[in-house]
Every structure is written in structure tokens, then in C-alpha cells.
Amino acid sequence: MILQASAATDVGMRRRVNEDRYALVPDLGLYLVADGMGGHKAGQLASQLAAESAVRAAQALEGAPVSLAERLRQVVACANRDIFTMAQAQPEYSGMGTTMVAILAGEGRVALAHVGDSRAYLVRDGRIRPLTDDHSLVGELLRRNQITEEAAREHPHRHVLTRALGVRASVQGDLIEMSPRDGDVFAMMSDGLTNHVSDHEIAGAITNTDDLQQACNALVDFANDRGGDDNITVVLVRCEKAGVA
Ligand code: MG
């Protein structure tokens, strides 16, 4: 399998610090976005720890005799434990946490895990399909048909997460594994993008150009043009050639 990846991150128009983080590690087949939360520097630290810990864990698990999805589950568990341990040890970091959406590619397959409201989509043949459900209060309400899409966008607690990395001693991430096809694009992003840009517009930006970096930059510009209320991060991973070789 041959993958190509690009990323962009931006502080946005309102925030002073960027608490989002991404990692692209082609050698490990690991690509992720994390969106930290917590006072002072805690949010930044949480997303940084998530990325670093995930990379370390993926390295340690290379060649382990377990499925790709199981390896990714362990990567997420390690990141959770490292953030939680740091938050317990240092009062100023108490309660910090982060979202994480990550893919791990290998042996012709892609595993995807997520915790929180950072999202992943699959763009295939010009069509976009969500691969994640937001672990947020409004996400849960939407799935139970208890509020409308419009009400969700204006909801005062729309940023409240029902699951996050580092907040508890263990975490349950959502996990899937799939076989990608040639030309598939996996798009991972923080809520600073999806709060402003629709699924349809995300698909448009990706299918408009063959240049992944240009697509990433266009998406960030899109969110900033509409107010840039939050940090904005996007990672695009395209499957150039599917299969095991
Ligand atoms: Mg955010």
C-alpha cells in the first residue's frame, strides 16, 4: 500500500494558542489529529503528549503478532495512560484531556480509532462519508433525534465531550478496520474545521485538486474566512496504491 499525506494547522482567528496537534509518521503508517483541552498550558500539553505517546507506542508495537486494530487500540490506551498519569502528578494539569482521531495503516489495511469530537471522513469516488460519531453531548442528542442540526450548532454545551483521552484511567475508543481502495482519501480534522465547514464543502475541497497540501490549506482558509472560532487542523491521507505490497 502506498499512502501520501499532508496536513495543516492554524490557531484560527479568536484563540491565542493552538492546542491542536497532528502527527504524520509514514514509516509507522500512523497519522493523527488531537485537540487538547484544559486551562493554561494544559490543553497544549495534552495534545502534544497524545501525539508523542502514540508515536512511541506504535514504534514499540511494530511487528507485534496482533491485528492492526488491536495495535491501534493499544496505541490509544498508551496515550490515554500517559496523559492521565501526568494530570494526576501535576495539579496544574489536573483535568486536562484531548480528543484523538488516528489511522494506522499496514498489510493493505487501515485501522481507525477515535475518542472525542475530532472527526474522520472517507472520500471515495467524489463522495464523502463520515467514519466517526462525535463523542459529545450534542452528538449523542443528535443520534437520539432529540435535537435538530440547527439547534446542535447553537447549543450552549456543544463543546462538552462525553469521552476524551487522559481524563480517566482508561478510555474506550471507537475502532474500525477496513481495506482502502486506490484514490481513497482519509480526512481527519478538529472541530475548529467542522464547526464552520460542511461535509459537502470538505469533499469539494478534496476533490478539487490532486495536491493534498493545497486541499489542506484551502480547508483551513475556509474555516478562518467564516470566523475561525477555534484552532483548525486537518490531515489528509490518500491511498495511492491499495494492496499488501
Ligand atoms: Mg477544537
XYZ file of N, CA and C and ligand atoms in Angstrom:
736
model
N 0.847 -1.193 0.000
C 0.000 0.000 0.000
C 0.886 1.248 0.000
N 0.568 2.167 -0.882
C 1.324 3.423 -0.906
C 0.393 4.557 -0.506
N 0.788 5.283 0.520
C -0.026 6.386 1.023
C 0.728 7.691 0.833
N -0.050 8.749 0.649
C 0.541 10.079 0.644
C -0.245 10.934 1.623
N 0.435 11.802 2.365
C -0.265 12.576 3.395
C 0.200 14.014 3.421
N -0.735 14.884 3.797
C -0.419 16.295 4.040
C -1.223 16.746 5.241
N -0.819 17.879 5.814
C -1.523 18.399 6.983
C -1.411 19.907 7.034
N -2.327 20.522 7.759
C -2.232 21.951 8.052
C -2.857 22.181 9.415
N -2.284 23.105 10.164
C -2.891 23.507 11.432
C -2.765 25.003 11.573
N -3.751 25.605 12.246
C -3.767 27.064 12.373
C -4.459 27.432 13.672
N -3.972 28.492 14.299
C -4.536 28.912 15.590
C -5.969 29.438 15.437
N -6.339 29.853 14.214
C -7.671 30.422 13.993
C -7.669 31.917 14.257
N -8.860 32.539 14.288
C -8.972 33.995 14.373
C -9.244 34.488 15.799
N -9.595 33.603 16.699
C -10.034 34.045 18.032
C -9.115 33.638 19.168
N -8.471 32.474 19.014
C -7.661 31.924 20.107
C -6.238 32.470 20.032
N -5.572 32.473 21.208
C -4.184 32.939 21.233
C -3.180 31.802 21.089
N -3.587 30.608 21.532
C -2.665 29.464 21.392
C -3.337 28.353 20.611
N -2.509 27.567 19.970
C -3.015 26.426 19.212
C -2.853 25.163 20.063
N -3.964 24.610 20.507
C -3.941 23.400 21.341
C -4.165 22.140 20.511
N -4.281 22.314 19.192
C -4.380 21.167 18.291
C -2.973 20.651 17.994
N -2.925 19.420 17.598
C -1.654 18.803 17.259
C -1.923 17.742 16.193
N -0.982 17.566 15.281
C -1.125 16.436 14.358
C 0.206 15.697 14.280
N 0.171 14.496 13.804
C 1.400 13.736 13.561
C 1.229 12.934 12.284
N 2.262 12.966 11.442
C 2.322 12.147 10.231
C 3.592 11.311 10.334
N 3.444 10.005 10.458
C 4.623 9.139 10.570
C 4.508 8.017 9.538
N 4.883 8.326 8.281
C 4.708 7.348 7.196
C 5.388 6.011 7.483
N 6.563 6.043 8.130
C 7.291 4.787 8.408
C 6.478 3.832 9.268
N 5.628 4.400 10.127
C 4.805 3.567 11.017
C 3.389 3.398 10.471
N 3.053 4.139 9.420
C 1.679 4.132 8.912
C 0.719 4.811 9.868
N 1.243 5.718 10.686
C 0.429 6.371 11.725
C 0.187 7.841 11.382
N -1.073 8.233 11.430
C -1.475 9.605 11.113
C -2.549 9.998 12.117
N -2.428 11.171 12.741
C -3.414 11.505 13.770
C -3.611 13.002 13.938
N -4.761 13.311 14.543
C -5.100 14.671 14.966
C -5.553 14.596 16.420
N -5.068 15.544 17.244
C -5.504 15.639 18.638
C -5.849 17.091 18.941
N -6.902 17.289 19.697
C -7.391 18.631 20.031
C -7.483 18.707 21.557
N -6.511 19.401 22.158
C -6.390 19.403 23.616
C -7.340 20.357 24.308
N -7.589 20.066 25.579
C -8.442 20.946 26.392
C -7.901 20.987 27.810
N -8.150 22.109 28.475
C -7.664 22.306 29.835
C -7.096 23.702 29.963
N -7.049 24.221 31.205
C -6.628 25.607 31.422
C -5.147 25.810 31.152
N -4.762 27.083 31.086
C -3.359 27.478 30.918
C -2.694 26.691 29.778
N -1.634 25.990 30.085
C -0.927 25.271 29.028
C -1.385 23.818 28.937
N -2.377 23.429 29.728
C -2.720 22.010 29.857
C -3.242 21.411 28.547
N -4.054 22.180 27.823
C -4.611 21.656 26.577
C -3.533 21.364 25.553
N -2.585 22.307 25.481
C -1.450 22.127 24.558
C -0.637 20.902 24.939
N -0.417 20.758 26.248
C 0.386 19.635 26.727
C -0.330 18.309 26.440
N -1.633 18.289 26.677
C -2.388 17.044 26.495
C -2.322 16.561 25.048
N -2.501 17.465 24.092
C -2.494 17.020 22.692
C -1.077 16.654 22.247
N -0.089 17.372 22.808
C 1.311 17.041 22.496
C 1.676 15.661 23.050
N 1.283 15.410 24.301
C 1.538 14.101 24.910
C 0.847 12.994 24.124
N -0.373 13.262 23.693
C -1.139 12.264 22.938
C -0.375 11.863 21.682
N 0.120 12.862 20.963
C 0.822 12.590 19.709
C 2.132 11.846 19.982
N 2.902 12.339 20.944
C 4.211 11.728 21.212
C 4.062 10.301 21.736
N 3.109 10.138 22.642
C 2.896 8.834 23.243
C 2.403 7.827 22.195
N 1.531 8.280 21.305
C 1.002 7.401 20.256
C 2.128 6.941 19.334
N 3.009 7.860 18.970
C 4.118 7.503 18.077
C 5.030 6.491 18.766
N 5.350 6.757 20.035
C 6.208 5.828 20.793
C 5.574 4.444 20.874
N 4.293 4.418 21.178
C 3.603 3.129 21.330
C 3.556 2.384 19.998
N 3.303 3.104 18.909
C 3.250 2.455 17.589
C 4.609 1.877 17.227
N 5.677 2.585 17.601
C 7.034 2.065 17.366
C 7.254 0.779 18.146
N 6.859 0.802 19.418
C 7.085 -0.357 20.290
C 6.287 -1.571 19.814
N 5.143 -1.306 19.163
C 4.252 -2.398 18.760
C 4.516 -2.887 17.339
N 5.484 -2.261 16.669
C 5.773 -2.659 15.285
C 6.102 -4.142 15.232
N 5.443 -4.850 14.348
C 5.723 -6.278 14.198
C 5.089 -7.160 15.261
N 4.339 -6.560 16.185
C 3.681 -7.370 17.214
C 2.651 -8.292 16.557
N 2.519 -9.518 17.065
C 1.632 -10.501 16.428
C 0.163 -10.281 16.798
N -0.324 -9.070 16.565
C -1.736 -8.758 16.840
C -2.303 -8.016 15.636
N -3.612 -7.957 15.545
C -4.249 -7.290 14.403
C -3.925 -5.802 14.431
N -4.099 -5.182 13.272
C -3.863 -3.748 13.145
C -4.755 -2.970 14.118
N -6.024 -3.365 14.188
C -6.966 -2.665 15.071
C -6.553 -2.814 16.536
N -6.089 -3.985 16.893
C -5.650 -4.207 18.271
C -4.411 -3.360 18.586
N -3.519 -3.266 17.602
C -2.328 -2.433 17.796
C -2.743 -0.974 18.030
N -3.699 -0.522 17.222
C -4.143 0.866 17.359
C -4.883 1.072 18.689
N -5.630 0.051 19.113
C -6.301 0.153 20.419
C -5.270 0.353 21.526
N -4.168 -0.375 21.423
C -3.117 -0.256 22.438
C -2.405 1.095 22.348
N -2.269 1.615 21.142
C -1.674 2.949 20.957
C -2.530 4.001 21.672
N -3.835 3.918 21.491
C -4.756 4.866 22.125
C -4.715 4.705 23.645
N -4.662 3.462 24.106
C -4.621 3.198 25.551
C -3.355 3.777 26.177
N -2.212 3.640 25.481
C -0.944 4.195 25.982
C -1.026 5.711 26.089
N -1.561 6.338 25.056
C -1.673 7.795 25.061
C -2.570 8.244 26.213
N -3.664 7.536 26.404
C -4.585 7.866 27.494
C -3.867 7.783 28.844
N -3.131 6.701 29.034
C -2.460 6.472 30.313
C -1.399 7.546 30.561
N -0.637 7.896 29.544
C 0.428 8.890 29.725
C -0.144 10.260 30.103
N -1.233 10.649 29.474
C -1.829 11.956 29.788
C -2.432 11.912 31.186
N -3.146 10.835 31.493
C -3.784 10.698 32.795
C -2.742 10.736 33.917
N -1.638 10.037 33.717
C -0.577 9.986 34.730
C -0.009 11.382 34.987
N 0.249 12.100 33.917
C 0.776 13.467 34.049
C -0.243 14.372 34.741
N -1.512 14.226 34.412
C -2.560 15.057 35.008
C -2.702 14.767 36.508
N -2.503 13.517 36.897
C -2.589 13.137 38.312
C -1.392 13.682 39.102
N -0.235 13.707 38.419
C 1.011 14.054 39.107
C 1.162 15.559 39.326
N 0.571 16.366 38.445
C 0.800 17.813 38.492
C -0.533 18.532 38.618
N -0.767 19.185 39.769
C -2.071 19.824 39.990
C -2.468 20.809 38.892
N -1.462 21.501 38.311
C -1.821 22.499 37.286
C -2.340 21.852 36.004
N -2.103 20.542 35.865
C -2.593 19.843 34.677
C -3.823 18.987 34.970
N -4.330 19.095 36.192
C -5.474 18.284 36.592
C -6.662 18.498 35.644
N -7.250 17.429 35.189
C -8.429 17.521 34.335
C -8.127 17.743 32.867
N -6.841 17.837 32.510
C -6.552 18.051 31.082
C -6.953 16.804 30.280
N -7.196 17.024 29.011
C -7.566 15.912 28.149
C -7.434 16.327 26.701
N -7.735 15.413 25.832
C -7.631 15.714 24.406
C -8.505 14.742 23.613
N -8.895 15.175 22.455
C -9.512 14.250 21.508
C -8.384 13.517 20.789
N -8.704 12.460 20.138
C -7.743 11.887 19.184
C -8.497 11.138 18.099
N -8.098 11.393 16.861
C -8.552 10.555 15.753
C -7.289 10.114 15.041
N -7.158 8.803 14.826
C -5.889 8.279 14.306
C -6.153 7.149 13.334
N -5.306 7.057 12.300
C -5.316 5.854 11.481
C -3.943 5.195 11.548
N -4.005 3.876 11.504
C -2.791 3.067 11.452
C -2.941 2.168 10.228
N -1.979 2.284 9.300
C -2.064 1.549 8.036
C -0.989 0.484 7.983
N -1.324 -0.653 7.428
C -0.343 -1.716 7.253
C -0.984 -2.952 6.667
N -0.209 -3.753 5.979
C -0.672 -5.012 5.401
C -1.929 -4.834 4.540
N -1.998 -3.708 3.825
C -3.124 -3.480 2.931
C -4.405 -3.053 3.623
N -4.314 -2.810 4.920
C -5.500 -2.429 5.693
C -5.280 -1.084 6.385
N -6.401 -0.491 6.801
C -6.342 0.738 7.586
C -7.223 0.559 8.809
N -6.661 0.788 9.991
C -7.455 0.823 11.221
C -7.653 2.280 11.607
N -8.827 2.572 12.136
C -9.158 3.940 12.523
C -9.706 3.924 13.941
N -9.186 4.811 14.778
C -9.701 4.927 16.148
C -10.021 6.381 16.431
N -11.022 6.617 17.269
C -11.228 7.984 17.714
C -11.877 8.036 19.090
N -11.530 9.143 19.763
C -12.127 9.491 21.049
C -12.380 10.991 21.007
N -13.605 11.416 21.303
C -13.908 12.853 21.307
C -14.596 13.315 20.036
N -14.477 14.611 19.734
C -15.245 15.157 18.608
C -14.387 15.567 17.420
N -13.141 15.144 17.385
C -12.387 15.274 16.133
C -12.885 14.160 15.218
N -12.952 14.458 13.927
C -13.653 13.534 13.017
C -12.751 12.933 11.959
N -13.219 11.818 11.411
C -12.618 11.258 10.209
C -13.714 11.046 9.172
N -13.344 11.300 7.928
C -14.228 11.043 6.790
C -13.459 10.217 5.766
N -14.236 9.503 4.961
C -13.655 8.842 3.794
C -14.234 9.514 2.546
N -13.325 9.979 1.678
C -13.758 10.499 0.380
C -13.382 9.459 -0.668
N -14.413 8.884 -1.292
C -14.219 7.823 -2.294
C -15.087 8.160 -3.504
N -14.466 8.181 -4.678
C -15.189 8.496 -5.919
C -15.984 9.808 -5.793
N -15.377 10.788 -5.145
C -16.002 12.106 -5.049
C -17.075 12.211 -3.990
N -17.360 11.119 -3.315
C -18.384 11.136 -2.256
C -17.741 11.085 -0.887
N -18.377 11.770 0.054
C -17.829 11.817 1.404
C -18.729 11.050 2.364
N -18.074 10.316 3.269
C -18.821 9.513 4.238
C -18.148 9.669 5.601
N -18.924 10.013 6.651
C -18.311 10.091 7.973
C -17.915 8.704 8.472
N -16.759 8.617 9.107
C -16.298 7.351 9.678
C -16.363 7.376 11.199
N -16.730 8.532 11.762
C -16.753 8.680 13.221
C -18.065 9.303 13.674
N -18.440 9.010 14.899
C -19.547 9.685 15.591
C -18.937 10.563 16.673
N -19.365 11.823 16.738
C -18.819 12.713 17.774
C -19.157 12.179 19.162
N -18.128 12.095 20.016
C -18.365 11.772 21.427
C -18.585 13.077 22.176
N -19.727 13.698 21.894
C -20.049 14.975 22.517
C -21.513 14.953 22.909
N -21.840 15.868 23.801
C -23.224 15.955 24.271
C -24.194 16.133 23.102
N -23.893 17.080 22.204
C -24.822 17.308 21.094
C -24.794 16.136 20.102
N -23.624 15.498 19.988
C -23.539 14.320 19.128
C -24.485 13.231 19.603
N -24.514 13.011 20.923
C -25.415 11.998 21.498
C -26.876 12.402 21.290
N -27.163 13.688 21.510
C -28.550 14.169 21.361
C -29.015 14.030 19.912
N -28.119 14.323 18.977
C -28.446 14.197 17.551
C -28.751 12.748 17.190
N -27.915 11.842 17.699
C -28.114 10.420 17.370
C -29.424 9.901 17.947
N -29.885 10.513 19.065
C -31.172 10.092 19.637
C -32.330 10.921 19.072
N -32.020 11.742 18.051
C -33.046 12.592 17.432
C -33.718 13.520 18.432
N -32.957 13.949 19.439
C -33.555 14.822 20.458
C -33.340 16.295 20.142
N -32.471 16.604 19.207
C -32.329 17.987 18.736
C -32.082 17.976 17.231
N -32.267 19.160 16.633
C -32.041 19.290 15.191
C -30.583 19.711 14.946
N -30.140 19.587 13.691
C -28.785 20.025 13.313
C -28.575 21.506 13.645
N -29.621 22.325 13.374
C -29.502 23.760 13.647
C -29.341 24.016 15.138
N -30.173 23.327 15.940
C -30.103 23.502 17.393
C -28.736 23.049 17.904
N -28.195 21.992 17.285
C -26.889 21.477 17.716
C -25.804 22.525 17.503
N -25.878 23.224 16.350
C -24.856 24.227 16.040
C -24.867 25.389 17.021
N -26.054 25.682 17.601
C -26.186 26.829 18.515
C -26.190 26.398 19.974
N -26.100 25.104 20.224
C -26.261 24.597 21.588
C -25.182 25.161 22.523
N -25.592 25.688 23.720
C -24.593 26.284 24.620
C -23.536 25.285 25.097
N -23.872 23.999 25.103
C -22.899 22.997 25.577
C -22.334 22.169 24.431
N -22.281 22.782 23.233
C -21.865 21.992 22.068
C -20.414 21.528 22.158
N -19.612 22.162 23.034
C -18.206 21.756 23.128
C -17.972 20.684 24.192
N -19.022 20.316 24.918
C -18.840 19.343 26.004
C -18.672 17.940 25.419
N -17.564 17.309 25.766
C -17.271 15.963 25.274
C -17.783 14.911 26.246
N -18.267 13.811 25.719
C -18.674 12.691 26.570
C -17.544 11.685 26.739
N -16.555 11.747 25.852
C -15.355 10.920 26.006
C -14.152 11.743 25.574
N -13.049 11.595 26.319
C -11.803 12.265 25.950
C -10.639 11.435 26.448
N -9.485 11.699 25.861
C -8.269 10.971 26.235
C -7.621 11.653 27.437
N -7.246 10.873 28.446
C -6.464 11.407 29.558
C -7.270 11.819 30.779
N -8.582 11.766 30.669
C -9.446 12.247 31.751
C -9.704 11.152 32.791
N -9.724 9.920 32.342
C -9.898 8.779 33.243
C -8.752 7.780 33.058
N -8.666 6.848 33.997
C -7.557 5.881 33.963
C -7.613 5.006 32.717
N -8.814 4.765 32.200
C -8.903 4.033 30.939
C -9.976 4.675 30.065
N -9.909 4.402 28.781
C -10.859 5.011 27.846
C -11.254 3.984 26.792
N -12.486 4.092 26.341
C -12.990 3.227 25.283
C -13.050 4.050 23.998
N -12.161 3.761 23.063
C -12.231 4.440 21.776
C -13.101 3.652 20.816
N -13.629 4.313 19.802
C -14.321 3.595 18.723
C -13.264 3.151 17.725
N -13.404 1.934 17.226
C -12.349 1.345 16.415
C -12.959 0.638 15.214
N -12.432 0.899 14.014
C -12.852 0.131 12.835
C -11.610 -0.254 12.036
N -11.767 -1.250 11.181
C -10.670 -1.629 10.281
C -11.268 -1.851 8.898
N -10.582 -1.390 7.868
C -11.135 -1.514 6.515
C -10.023 -1.692 5.480
N -10.434 -2.107 4.284
C -9.499 -2.219 3.168
C -9.679 -1.015 2.261
N -8.675 -0.138 2.165
C -8.826 1.036 1.299
C -8.691 0.657 -0.178
N -9.222 1.534 -1.027
C -9.078 1.376 -2.478
C -8.199 2.491 -3.023
N -7.682 2.271 -4.219
C -6.898 3.322 -4.878
C -7.710 4.615 -4.912
N -7.083 5.706 -4.538
C -7.726 7.015 -4.631
C -8.514 7.421 -3.403
N -8.738 6.499 -2.474
C -9.434 6.858 -1.234
C -8.662 7.946 -0.491
N -9.396 8.912 0.044
C -8.767 9.913 0.908
C -9.391 9.833 2.296
N -8.538 9.618 3.300
C -8.974 9.686 4.695
C -8.698 11.102 5.184
N -9.749 11.761 5.641
C -9.624 13.139 6.106
C -9.895 13.162 7.600
N -8.926 13.636 8.373
C -9.092 13.744 9.823
C -8.974 15.209 10.204
N -9.812 15.647 11.155
C -9.810 17.082 11.449
C -10.377 17.387 12.826
N -9.985 18.545 13.350
C -10.517 19.002 14.632
C -11.828 19.751 14.404
N -12.557 19.989 15.495
C -13.869 20.631 15.380
C -13.778 22.080 14.914
N -12.593 22.684 15.030
C -12.433 24.051 14.524
C -12.672 24.138 13.030
N -12.518 23.024 12.336
C -12.846 22.978 10.910
C -14.322 22.625 10.714
N -14.761 21.561 11.363
C -16.122 21.078 11.080
C -17.208 21.999 11.637
N -16.844 22.865 12.607
C -17.831 23.844 13.086
C -18.210 24.843 11.995
N -17.325 25.040 11.045
C -17.543 26.087 10.043
C -17.772 25.551 8.637
N -17.359 24.312 8.374
C -17.341 23.810 7.001
C -18.162 22.516 6.920
N -19.053 22.438 5.961
C -19.941 21.278 5.856
C -19.215 20.087 5.224
N -19.794 18.914 5.401
C -19.236 17.694 4.808
C -19.070 17.867 3.299
N -20.094 18.435 2.692
C -20.122 18.650 1.253
C -18.956 19.546 0.809
N -18.709 20.595 1.584
C -17.615 21.515 1.259
C -16.249 20.857 1.468
N -16.161 20.002 2.479
C -14.910 19.266 2.707
C -14.623 18.372 1.499
N -15.643 17.667 1.036
C -15.477 16.802 -0.136
C -15.044 17.626 -1.345
N -15.652 18.796 -1.513
C -15.335 19.668 -2.647
C -13.869 20.087 -2.636
N -13.391 20.516 -1.474
C -12.003 20.983 -1.362
C -11.031 19.842 -1.693
N -11.398 18.624 -1.319
C -10.501 17.480 -1.529
C -10.524 17.014 -2.985
N -11.698 17.031 -3.598
C -11.796 16.519 -4.972
C -11.402 17.575 -6.012
N -11.323 18.852 -5.565
C -10.981 19.950 -6.459
C -9.566 19.897 -6.995
N -8.687 19.261 -6.244
C -7.265 19.308 -6.590
C -6.610 17.962 -6.288
N -5.527 17.659 -7.013
C -4.735 16.462 -6.705
C -3.677 16.762 -5.653
N -3.524 18.067 -5.366
C -2.480 18.496 -4.444
C -3.050 18.494 -3.026
N -2.638 17.497 -2.227
C -3.210 17.346 -0.880
C -2.916 18.549 0.004
N -1.709 19.105 -0.135
C -1.362 20.257 0.704
C -2.255 21.448 0.368
N -2.505 21.610 -0.908
C -3.387 22.704 -1.336
C -4.789 22.517 -0.767
N -5.253 21.279 -0.739
C -6.581 20.995 -0.169
C -6.614 21.301 1.329
N -5.546 20.908 2.033
C -5.460 21.202 3.479
C -5.524 22.709 3.719
N -4.711 23.451 2.953
C -4.662 24.899 3.142
C -6.002 25.540 2.818
N -6.655 25.043 1.767
C -7.957 25.605 1.369
C -8.982 25.398 2.482
N -8.943 24.235 3.123
C -9.896 23.952 4.197
C -9.659 24.864 5.401
N -8.402 25.082 5.756
C -8.093 25.989 6.868
C -8.569 27.408 6.530
N -8.312 27.849 5.302
C -8.742 29.192 4.887
C -10.263 29.325 4.965
N -10.937 28.283 4.552
C -12.395 28.232 4.581
C -12.903 28.521 6.007
N -12.351 27.804 6.984
C -12.781 27.961 8.378
C -12.440 29.358 8.896
N -11.265 29.850 8.548
C -10.879 31.195 9.007
C -11.747 32.281 8.374
N -12.099 32.103 7.106
C -12.960 33.081 6.429
C -14.322 33.162 7.093
N -14.721 32.083 7.754
C -16.032 32.059 8.416
C -15.941 32.336 9.911
N -14.852 32.897 10.331
C -14.747 33.311 11.729
C -13.618 32.658 12.495
N -13.219 31.478 12.119
C -12.092 30.803 12.780
C -12.189 30.819 14.290
N -13.336 30.379 14.835
C -13.590 30.477 16.270
C -12.648 29.630 17.122
N -12.058 28.613 16.518
C -11.262 27.662 17.290
C -10.007 27.323 16.476
N -9.096 26.616 17.088
C -7.933 26.097 16.357
C -8.426 25.151 15.265
N -7.715 25.144 14.146
C -8.156 24.384 12.966
C -7.029 23.440 12.527
N -7.357 22.167 12.424
C -6.336 21.201 11.989
C -6.951 20.185 11.042
N -6.214 19.880 9.994
C -6.677 18.851 9.053
C -5.494 18.003 8.592
N -5.721 16.704 8.533
C -4.751 15.751 7.988
C -5.460 14.981 6.871
N -4.832 14.938 5.692
C -5.385 14.176 4.569
C -4.418 13.063 4.199
N -4.939 11.851 4.100
C -4.109 10.703 3.742
C -4.756 10.022 2.525
N -4.021 9.987 1.420
C -4.576 9.387 0.200
C -3.906 8.055 -0.067
N -4.732 7.092 -0.429
C -4.221 5.771 -0.803
C -3.895 5.797 -2.292
N -2.604 5.871 -2.600
C -2.174 5.951 -3.997
C -2.255 4.579 -4.662
N -1.934 3.554 -3.862
C -1.968 2.195 -4.394
C -2.371 1.265 -3.260
N -3.516 0.650 -3.423
C -4.009 -0.255 -2.390
C -3.278 -1.595 -2.489
N -3.584 -2.478 -1.575
C -2.975 -3.815 -1.614
C -1.837 -3.955 -0.626
N -1.333 -5.178 -0.534
C -0.387 -5.512 0.527
C 1.038 -5.081 0.190
N 1.398 -5.082 -1.086
C 2.790 -4.816 -1.488
C 3.242 -3.421 -1.086
Mg -11.278 22.363 18.969
